[in-house]
Amino acid sequence: MKKKSYVVVGGSSGIGWSLLQQLSAAGAQVYHYSRSASLPAHIAGVKHHPYDVCSDLFPTETLPEQIDGLVYCPGTIKLVPFSRLTANDFNKDYTLNLLGAVAAIQACLKPMRKTKTGVSIVLFSSVAAQTGMPFHALTASSKAAVEGLTRSLAAELAPGIRVNAVAPSLTDTPLAAGLLADEQKRKAAADRHPLKRIGTPTTFLRR
Ligand SMILES: NC(=O)c1ccc[n+]([C@@H]2O[C@H](COP(=O)([O-])OP(=O)(O)OC[C@H]3O[C@@H](n4cnc5c(N)ncnc54)[C@H](OP(=O)(O)O)[C@@H]3O)[C@@H](O)[C@H]2O)c1
């Protein structure tokens, strides 16, 4: 049987890193993109390409002819009082969360359409897009844009390509390190959730 081909942007740490390992274990061929020169460790079936979504054109020449799925992971948690935020902060956040996803989807559309059935795009939102929380203006507005893109493309690309967004709450990754820096913060974060724990990349993706 032909190996499935996936494109993952932002899998060098956190949730994306866990995803790379799970795709590798499932025997997939993965085309990975992030700023790092290389991945933290070799993973069978994963080919890494250095790429900065905020400054580079997507290297379409590195993509395979057919793609079964695309996952776009880069995102931010920059908690700042609204009065201190600048237009530049909003531009940078929107570029990383939304425009990077747009560029990746547009680059992958043709090879995804060649696959014809069962193709899936997964984007990342945040609970902050739907739940009002202080100091989340940046993340909440960029991720709300991601959710808008998700709904619109889900309608436009159906039935051949499914489009979904995952909206994690606090998950134990390098991105959230500052919010989970000591036991007191971890316990307070866990207590804010009905399950009384914070998420981890592995439990998050395993089904
Ligand atoms: N962790 C949480 O608590 C939490 C909560 C809500 C939502 N989320 C969302 O979930 C998603 C995954 O989060 P995570 O915690 O796994 O994040 P993470 O550990 O910070 O991983 C982010 C990944 O994106 C890549 N990346 C960042 N900037 C990039 C750029 N300019 N160009 C290319 N790649 C870039 C990073 O790789 P390089 O450094 O190699 O570029 C890394 O692989 C994000 O969209 C985040 O907003 C996370």
PDB file of C-alpha atoms and ligand atoms in Angstrom:
ATOM      1  CA  MET A   1       0.000   0.000   0.000  1.00  0.00           C
ATOM      2  CA  LYS A   2       1.221   3.506  -0.846  1.00  0.00           C
ATOM      3  CA  LYS A   3       2.560   5.498   2.141  1.00  0.00           C
ATOM      4  CA  LYS A   4       0.451   8.503   3.134  1.00  0.00           C
ATOM      5  CA  SER A   5       2.121  11.901   2.762  1.00  0.00           C
ATOM      6  CA  TYR A   6       1.657  14.658   5.306  1.00  0.00           C
ATOM      7  CA  VAL A   7       2.899  18.222   5.502  1.00  0.00           C
ATOM      8  CA  VAL A   8       3.511  19.519   9.020  1.00  0.00           C
ATOM      9  CA  VAL A   9       4.517  23.106   9.713  1.00  0.00           C
ATOM     10  CA  GLY A  10       5.883  23.724  13.225  1.00  0.00           C
ATOM     11  CA  GLY A  11       6.617  20.218  14.456  1.00  0.00           C
ATOM     12  CA  SER A  12      10.052  20.805  16.003  1.00  0.00           C
ATOM     13  CA  SER A  13       8.564  21.139  19.499  1.00  0.00           C
ATOM     14  CA  GLY A  14       5.406  20.830  21.560  1.00  0.00           C
ATOM     15  CA  ILE A  15       2.238  19.375  20.060  1.00  0.00           C
ATOM     16  CA  GLY A  16       3.748  19.232  16.551  1.00  0.00           C
ATOM     17  CA  TRP A  17       6.741  17.209  17.792  1.00  0.00           C
ATOM     18  CA  SER A  18       4.407  14.648  19.282  1.00  0.00           C
ATOM     19  CA  LEU A  19       2.442  14.582  16.026  1.00  0.00           C
ATOM     20  CA  LEU A  20       5.617  13.897  13.983  1.00  0.00           C
ATOM     21  CA  GLN A  21       6.364  10.878  16.148  1.00  0.00           C
ATOM     22  CA  GLN A  22       2.832   9.544  15.804  1.00  0.00           C
ATOM     23  CA  LEU A  23       2.806   9.982  12.032  1.00  0.00           C
ATOM     24  CA  SER A  24       6.198   8.277  11.815  1.00  0.00           C
ATOM     25  CA  ALA A  25       4.959   5.366  13.945  1.00  0.00           C
ATOM     26  CA  ALA A  26       1.999   5.018  11.549  1.00  0.00           C
ATOM     27  CA  GLY A  27       4.439   4.641   8.639  1.00  0.00           C
ATOM     28  CA  ALA A  28       3.698   8.002   7.002  1.00  0.00           C
ATOM     29  CA  GLN A  29       6.016  10.113   4.889  1.00  0.00           C
ATOM     30  CA  VAL A  30       6.207  13.574   6.491  1.00  0.00           C
ATOM     31  CA  TYR A  31       7.408  16.845   4.961  1.00  0.00           C
ATOM     32  CA  HIS A  32       8.242  19.117   7.884  1.00  0.00           C
ATOM     33  CA  TYR A  33       8.843  22.888   7.947  1.00  0.00           C
ATOM     34  CA  SER A  34      10.040  25.198  10.735  1.00  0.00           C
ATOM     35  CA  ARG A  35      12.764  27.790  11.395  1.00  0.00           C
ATOM     36  CA  SER A  36      15.220  25.364  13.038  1.00  0.00           C
ATOM     37  CA  ALA A  37      18.170  24.209  10.947  1.00  0.00           C
ATOM     38  CA  SER A  38      17.355  20.609  11.922  1.00  0.00           C
ATOM     39  CA  LEU A  39      14.982  18.605  14.102  1.00  0.00           C
ATOM     40  CA  PRO A  40      15.989  17.868  17.734  1.00  0.00           C
ATOM     41  CA  ALA A  41      16.357  14.174  16.781  1.00  0.00           C
ATOM     42  CA  HIS A  42      16.023  11.974  13.712  1.00  0.00           C
ATOM     43  CA  ILE A  43      12.519  10.603  13.154  1.00  0.00           C
ATOM     44  CA  ALA A  44      12.024   7.890  10.536  1.00  0.00           C
ATOM     45  CA  GLY A  45      10.077   9.097   7.520  1.00  0.00           C
ATOM     46  CA  VAL A  46      10.302  12.799   8.440  1.00  0.00           C
ATOM     47  CA  LYS A  47      12.158  15.152   6.105  1.00  0.00           C
ATOM     48  CA  HIS A  48      12.892  18.580   7.586  1.00  0.00           C
ATOM     49  CA  HIS A  49      13.030  21.846   5.617  1.00  0.00           C
ATOM     50  CA  PRO A  50      14.080  25.115   7.301  1.00  0.00           C
ATOM     51  CA  TYR A  51      11.353  27.703   6.700  1.00  0.00           C
ATOM     52  CA  ASP A  52      10.229  30.851   8.522  1.00  0.00           C
ATOM     53  CA  VAL A  53       6.526  31.467   7.917  1.00  0.00           C
ATOM     54  CA  CYS A  54       6.929  35.166   8.763  1.00  0.00           C
ATOM     55  CA  SER A  55       9.626  35.971   6.215  1.00  0.00           C
ATOM     56  CA  ASP A  56      10.053  33.211   3.612  1.00  0.00           C
ATOM     57  CA  LEU A  57       8.025  32.174   0.589  1.00  0.00           C
ATOM     58  CA  PHE A  58       6.722  28.636   1.059  1.00  0.00           C
ATOM     59  CA  PRO A  59       9.238  26.301  -0.685  1.00  0.00           C
ATOM     60  CA  THR A  60       6.663  24.597  -2.920  1.00  0.00           C
ATOM     61  CA  GLU A  61       9.430  22.813  -4.838  1.00  0.00           C
ATOM     62  CA  THR A  62      10.000  20.592  -1.768  1.00  0.00           C
ATOM     63  CA  LEU A  63       6.405  19.279  -1.699  1.00  0.00           C
ATOM     64  CA  PRO A  64       5.415  15.834  -2.950  1.00  0.00           C
ATOM     65  CA  GLU A  65       3.036  15.356  -5.898  1.00  0.00           C
ATOM     66  CA  GLN A  66       0.213  14.178  -3.659  1.00  0.00           C
ATOM     67  CA  ILE A  67      -0.607  15.179  -0.072  1.00  0.00           C
ATOM     68  CA  ASP A  68      -3.022  13.402   2.301  1.00  0.00           C
ATOM     69  CA  GLY A  69      -2.937  15.956   5.101  1.00  0.00           C
ATOM     70  CA  LEU A  70      -1.596  19.301   6.265  1.00  0.00           C
ATOM     71  CA  VAL A  71      -1.160  20.393   9.884  1.00  0.00           C
ATOM     72  CA  TYR A  72      -0.187  23.969  10.689  1.00  0.00           C
ATOM     73  CA  CYS A  73       1.062  24.326  14.295  1.00  0.00           C
ATOM     74  CA  PRO A  74       2.903  27.671  14.738  1.00  0.00           C
ATOM     75  CA  GLY A  75       1.157  29.982  17.184  1.00  0.00           C
ATOM     76  CA  THR A  76       1.614  32.305  20.107  1.00  0.00           C
ATOM     77  CA  ILE A  77       0.595  32.901  23.717  1.00  0.00           C
ATOM     78  CA  LYS A  78       1.627  36.495  24.344  1.00  0.00           C
ATOM     79  CA  LEU A  79      -0.332  37.765  27.342  1.00  0.00           C
ATOM     80  CA  VAL A  80      -0.065  41.557  27.509  1.00  0.00           C
ATOM     81  CA  PRO A  81      -2.454  44.234  28.817  1.00  0.00           C
ATOM     82  CA  PHE A  82      -4.319  45.674  25.844  1.00  0.00           C
ATOM     83  CA  SER A  83      -3.081  49.235  26.557  1.00  0.00           C
ATOM     84  CA  ARG A  84       0.505  48.133  25.958  1.00  0.00           C
ATOM     85  CA  LEU A  85      -0.095  46.410  22.610  1.00  0.00           C
ATOM     86  CA  THR A  86       0.954  48.061  19.358  1.00  0.00           C
ATOM     87  CA  ALA A  87      -0.351  47.648  15.820  1.00  0.00           C
ATOM     88  CA  ASN A  88       2.959  45.931  15.063  1.00  0.00           C
ATOM     89  CA  ASP A  89       2.241  43.310  17.776  1.00  0.00           C
ATOM     90  CA  PHE A  90      -1.102  42.545  16.109  1.00  0.00           C
ATOM     91  CA  ASN A  91       0.505  42.399  12.648  1.00  0.00           C
ATOM     92  CA  LYS A  92       3.188  39.947  13.817  1.00  0.00           C
ATOM     93  CA  ASP A  93       0.722  37.716  15.622  1.00  0.00           C
ATOM     94  CA  TYR A  94      -1.704  37.667  12.685  1.00  0.00           C
ATOM     95  CA  THR A  95       1.144  36.864  10.268  1.00  0.00           C
ATOM     96  CA  LEU A  96       2.314  33.861  12.295  1.00  0.00           C
ATOM     97  CA  ASN A  97      -1.112  32.463  13.182  1.00  0.00           C
ATOM     98  CA  LEU A  98      -3.164  33.238  10.096  1.00  0.00           C
ATOM     99  CA  LEU A  99      -1.104  34.314   7.072  1.00  0.00           C
ATOM    100  CA  GLY A 100       1.393  31.472   7.601  1.00  0.00           C
ATOM    101  CA  ALA A 101      -1.506  29.006   7.555  1.00  0.00           C
ATOM    102  CA  VAL A 102      -2.934  30.643   4.425  1.00  0.00           C
ATOM    103  CA  ALA A 103       0.438  30.347   2.627  1.00  0.00           C
ATOM    104  CA  ALA A 104       0.821  26.682   3.610  1.00  0.00           C
ATOM    105  CA  ILE A 105      -2.716  25.775   2.521  1.00  0.00           C
ATOM    106  CA  GLN A 106      -2.353  27.581  -0.795  1.00  0.00           C
ATOM    107  CA  ALA A 107       0.983  25.854  -1.463  1.00  0.00           C
ATOM    108  CA  CYS A 108      -0.516  22.422  -0.692  1.00  0.00           C
ATOM    109  CA  LEU A 109      -3.868  22.788  -2.467  1.00  0.00           C
ATOM    110  CA  LYS A 110      -2.859  21.329  -5.826  1.00  0.00           C
ATOM    111  CA  PRO A 111      -1.144  18.199  -4.401  1.00  0.00           C
ATOM    112  CA  MET A 112      -4.048  17.759  -1.942  1.00  0.00           C
ATOM    113  CA  ARG A 113      -6.588  17.917  -4.784  1.00  0.00           C
ATOM    114  CA  LYS A 114      -4.621  15.203  -6.613  1.00  0.00           C
ATOM    115  CA  THR A 115      -5.261  12.857  -3.667  1.00  0.00           C
ATOM    116  CA  LYS A 116      -9.002  13.320  -4.275  1.00  0.00           C
ATOM    117  CA  THR A 117     -10.474  11.691  -1.111  1.00  0.00           C
ATOM    118  CA  GLY A 118      -9.861  11.625   2.632  1.00  0.00           C
ATOM    119  CA  VAL A 119      -7.651  14.708   2.657  1.00  0.00           C
ATOM    120  CA  SER A 120      -7.533  16.692   5.887  1.00  0.00           C
ATOM    121  CA  ILE A 121      -6.258  20.109   6.967  1.00  0.00           C
ATOM    122  CA  VAL A 122      -5.811  20.755  10.692  1.00  0.00           C
ATOM    123  CA  LEU A 123      -5.162  24.235  12.067  1.00  0.00           C
ATOM    124  CA  PHE A 124      -4.642  25.392  15.657  1.00  0.00           C
ATOM    125  CA  SER A 125      -6.913  27.829  17.443  1.00  0.00           C
ATOM    126  CA  SER A 126      -7.017  28.358  21.221  1.00  0.00           C
ATOM    127  CA  VAL A 127      -9.721  28.370  23.896  1.00  0.00           C
ATOM    128  CA  ALA A 128      -9.023  32.120  23.995  1.00  0.00           C
ATOM    129  CA  ALA A 129     -10.796  32.588  20.644  1.00  0.00           C
ATOM    130  CA  GLN A 130     -14.187  31.688  22.192  1.00  0.00           C
ATOM    131  CA  THR A 131     -13.673  32.442  25.896  1.00  0.00           C
ATOM    132  CA  GLY A 132     -13.078  35.975  27.110  1.00  0.00           C
ATOM    133  CA  MET A 133      -9.935  36.125  29.254  1.00  0.00           C
ATOM    134  CA  PRO A 134      -7.954  39.204  30.302  1.00  0.00           C
ATOM    135  CA  PHE A 135      -4.659  39.938  28.478  1.00  0.00           C
ATOM    136  CA  HIS A 136      -5.521  37.586  25.605  1.00  0.00           C
ATOM    137  CA  ALA A 137      -6.390  40.262  22.994  1.00  0.00           C
ATOM    138  CA  LEU A 138      -3.531  39.282  20.665  1.00  0.00           C
ATOM    139  CA  THR A 139      -3.969  35.513  20.705  1.00  0.00           C
ATOM    140  CA  ALA A 140      -7.771  35.699  20.842  1.00  0.00           C
ATOM    141  CA  SER A 141      -8.054  37.900  17.757  1.00  0.00           C
ATOM    142  CA  SER A 142      -5.510  35.948  15.660  1.00  0.00           C
ATOM    143  CA  LYS A 143      -7.030  32.606  16.625  1.00  0.00           C
ATOM    144  CA  ALA A 144     -10.563  33.878  15.944  1.00  0.00           C
ATOM    145  CA  ALA A 145      -9.284  34.656  12.436  1.00  0.00           C
ATOM    146  CA  VAL A 146      -7.979  31.075  12.197  1.00  0.00           C
ATOM    147  CA  GLU A 147     -11.443  29.796  13.178  1.00  0.00           C
ATOM    148  CA  GLY A 148     -13.056  32.010  10.516  1.00  0.00           C
ATOM    149  CA  LEU A 149     -10.656  30.671   7.898  1.00  0.00           C
ATOM    150  CA  THR A 150     -11.373  27.105   9.046  1.00  0.00           C
ATOM    151  CA  ARG A 151     -15.162  27.429   8.687  1.00  0.00           C
ATOM    152  CA  SER A 152     -14.958  29.170   5.341  1.00  0.00           C
ATOM    153  CA  LEU A 153     -12.512  26.647   3.841  1.00  0.00           C
ATOM    154  CA  ALA A 154     -14.425  23.696   5.300  1.00  0.00           C
ATOM    155  CA  ALA A 155     -17.367  24.828   3.158  1.00  0.00           C
ATOM    156  CA  GLU A 156     -15.312  25.798   0.113  1.00  0.00           C
ATOM    157  CA  LEU A 157     -13.060  22.709  -0.090  1.00  0.00           C
ATOM    158  CA  ALA A 158     -15.710  20.070   0.764  1.00  0.00           C
ATOM    159  CA  PRO A 159     -16.249  17.271  -0.002  1.00  0.00           C
ATOM    160  CA  GLY A 160     -12.681  16.369  -1.064  1.00  0.00           C
ATOM    161  CA  ILE A 161     -10.810  18.154   1.716  1.00  0.00           C
ATOM    162  CA  ARG A 162     -11.894  18.383   5.366  1.00  0.00           C
ATOM    163  CA  VAL A 163     -10.785  21.464   7.311  1.00  0.00           C
ATOM    164  CA  ASN A 164     -10.790  21.576  11.118  1.00  0.00           C
ATOM    165  CA  ALA A 165      -9.183  23.566  13.909  1.00  0.00           C
ATOM    166  CA  VAL A 166      -8.187  22.271  17.329  1.00  0.00           C
ATOM    167  CA  ALA A 167      -8.542  24.755  20.196  1.00  0.00           C
ATOM    168  CA  PRO A 168      -6.318  23.634  23.075  1.00  0.00           C
ATOM    169  CA  SER A 169      -6.429  24.986  26.562  1.00  0.00           C
ATOM    170  CA  LEU A 170      -3.130  25.251  28.459  1.00  0.00           C
ATOM    171  CA  THR A 171      -0.830  22.454  27.255  1.00  0.00           C
ATOM    172  CA  ASP A 172       2.593  21.605  28.683  1.00  0.00           C
ATOM    173  CA  THR A 173       4.883  22.664  25.812  1.00  0.00           C
ATOM    174  CA  PRO A 174       7.769  25.146  25.401  1.00  0.00           C
ATOM    175  CA  LEU A 175       5.210  27.743  24.285  1.00  0.00           C
ATOM    176  CA  ALA A 176       3.449  27.586  27.663  1.00  0.00           C
ATOM    177  CA  ALA A 177       6.634  27.257  29.752  1.00  0.00           C
ATOM    178  CA  GLY A 178       6.313  30.742  31.260  1.00  0.00           C
ATOM    179  CA  LEU A 179       2.767  30.024  32.433  1.00  0.00           C
ATOM    180  CA  LEU A 180       3.737  26.693  33.990  1.00  0.00           C
ATOM    181  CA  ALA A 181       7.107  27.688  35.462  1.00  0.00           C
ATOM    182  CA  ASP A 182       6.545  26.405  39.020  1.00  0.00           C
ATOM    183  CA  GLU A 183       4.305  24.017  40.963  1.00  0.00           C
ATOM    184  CA  GLN A 184       2.046  26.824  42.197  1.00  0.00           C
ATOM    185  CA  LYS A 185       1.351  28.020  38.651  1.00  0.00           C
ATOM    186  CA  ARG A 186       0.809  24.457  37.402  1.00  0.00           C
ATOM    187  CA  LYS A 187      -1.670  23.702  40.197  1.00  0.00           C
ATOM    188  CA  ALA A 188      -3.538  26.985  39.692  1.00  0.00           C
ATOM    189  CA  ALA A 189      -3.756  26.280  35.934  1.00  0.00           C
ATOM    190  CA  ALA A 190      -4.946  22.695  36.525  1.00  0.00           C
ATOM    191  CA  ASP A 191      -7.572  23.875  39.028  1.00  0.00           C
ATOM    192  CA  ARG A 192      -9.111  26.202  36.435  1.00  0.00           C
ATOM    193  CA  HIS A 193     -10.151  23.138  34.390  1.00  0.00           C
ATOM    194  CA  PRO A 194     -12.939  20.623  35.177  1.00  0.00           C
ATOM    195  CA  LEU A 195     -10.485  17.703  34.737  1.00  0.00           C
ATOM    196  CA  LYS A 196      -8.086  19.372  37.214  1.00  0.00           C
ATOM    197  CA  ARG A 197      -5.071  18.874  35.011  1.00  0.00           C
ATOM    198  CA  ILE A 198      -3.229  20.637  32.229  1.00  0.00           C
ATOM    199  CA  GLY A 199      -2.921  19.122  28.766  1.00  0.00           C
ATOM    200  CA  THR A 200       0.133  17.332  27.409  1.00  0.00           C
ATOM    201  CA  PRO A 201       1.054  16.955  23.716  1.00  0.00           C
ATOM    202  CA  THR A 202       0.732  13.163  23.804  1.00  0.00           C
ATOM    203  CA  THR A 203      -2.605  12.772  25.555  1.00  0.00           C
ATOM    204  CA  PHE A 204      -3.829  15.621  23.410  1.00  0.00           C
ATOM    205  CA  LEU A 205      -3.309  13.904  20.066  1.00  0.00           C
ATOM    206  CA  ARG A 206      -3.720  10.218  20.911  1.00  0.00           C
ATOM    207  CA  ARG A 207      -7.066   8.737  19.885  1.00  0.00           C
TER     208      ARG A 207
HETATM  209  N1  LIG B   1       0.656  25.150  24.480  1.00  0.00           N
HETATM  210  C1  LIG B   1      -0.485  25.714  24.811  1.00  0.00           C
HETATM  211  O1  LIG B   1      -0.811  25.888  26.012  1.00  0.00           O
HETATM  212  C2  LIG B   1      -1.460  26.159  23.750  1.00  0.00           C
HETATM  213  C3  LIG B   1      -2.717  26.685  24.153  1.00  0.00           C
HETATM  214  C4  LIG B   1      -3.597  27.125  23.185  1.00  0.00           C
HETATM  215  C5  LIG B   1      -3.264  27.041  21.835  1.00  0.00           C
HETATM  216  N2  LIG B   1      -2.044  26.523  21.478  1.00  0.00           N
HETATM  217  C6  LIG B   1      -1.722  26.497  20.065  1.00  0.00           C
HETATM  218  O2  LIG B   1      -1.296  25.203  19.695  1.00  0.00           O
HETATM  219  C7  LIG B   1      -0.321  25.304  18.650  1.00  0.00           C
HETATM  220  C8  LIG B   1       0.914  24.472  18.999  1.00  0.00           C
HETATM  221  O3  LIG B   1       1.460  25.024  20.178  1.00  0.00           O
HETATM  222  P1  LIG B   1       2.720  24.409  20.936  1.00  0.00           P
HETATM  223  O4  LIG B   1       2.491  24.712  22.379  1.00  0.00           O
HETATM  224  O5  LIG B   1       2.982  23.022  20.491  1.00  0.00           O
HETATM  225  O6  LIG B   1       3.850  25.406  20.397  1.00  0.00           O
HETATM  226  P2  LIG B   1       5.456  25.283  20.402  1.00  0.00           P
HETATM  227  O7  LIG B   1       5.945  24.225  21.319  1.00  0.00           O
HETATM  228  O8  LIG B   1       5.956  26.685  20.602  1.00  0.00           O
HETATM  229  O9  LIG B   1       5.763  24.839  18.908  1.00  0.00           O
HETATM  230  C9  LIG B   1       5.581  25.765  17.873  1.00  0.00           C
HETATM  231  C10 LIG B   1       6.196  25.218  16.595  1.00  0.00           C
HETATM  232  O10 LIG B   1       6.043  26.232  15.589  1.00  0.00           O
HETATM  233  C11 LIG B   1       7.311  26.477  14.965  1.00  0.00           C
HETATM  234  N3  LIG B   1       7.377  27.902  14.625  1.00  0.00           N
HETATM  235  C12 LIG B   1       7.253  28.969  15.440  1.00  0.00           C
HETATM  236  N4  LIG B   1       7.433  30.105  14.767  1.00  0.00           N
HETATM  237  C13 LIG B   1       7.670  29.754  13.470  1.00  0.00           C
HETATM  238  C14 LIG B   1       7.939  30.471  12.297  1.00  0.00           C
HETATM  239  N5  LIG B   1       8.017  31.818  12.283  1.00  0.00           N
HETATM  240  N6  LIG B   1       8.147  29.790  11.137  1.00  0.00           N
HETATM  241  C15 LIG B   1       8.089  28.426  11.121  1.00  0.00           C
HETATM  242  N7  LIG B   1       7.824  27.683  12.214  1.00  0.00           N
HETATM  243  C16 LIG B   1       7.623  28.339  13.385  1.00  0.00           C
HETATM  244  C17 LIG B   1       8.350  26.102  16.025  1.00  0.00           C
HETATM  245  O11 LIG B   1       9.544  25.606  15.391  1.00  0.00           O
HETATM  246  P3  LIG B   1      10.893  26.448  15.158  1.00  0.00           P
HETATM  247  O12 LIG B   1      11.244  27.068  16.464  1.00  0.00           O
HETATM  248  O13 LIG B   1      11.829  25.400  14.652  1.00  0.00           O
HETATM  249  O14 LIG B   1      10.545  27.457  14.103  1.00  0.00           O
HETATM  250  C18 LIG B   1       7.671  24.924  16.711  1.00  0.00           C
HETATM  251  O15 LIG B   1       7.921  23.739  16.012  1.00  0.00           O
HETATM  252  C19 LIG B   1      -0.047  26.799  18.458  1.00  0.00           C
HETATM  253  O16 LIG B   1      -0.753  27.290  17.350  1.00  0.00           O
HETATM  254  C20 LIG B   1      -0.564  27.419  19.734  1.00  0.00           C
HETATM  255  O17 LIG B   1      -0.978  28.774  19.548  1.00  0.00           O
HETATM  256  C21 LIG B   1      -1.150  26.076  22.397  1.00  0.00           C
END
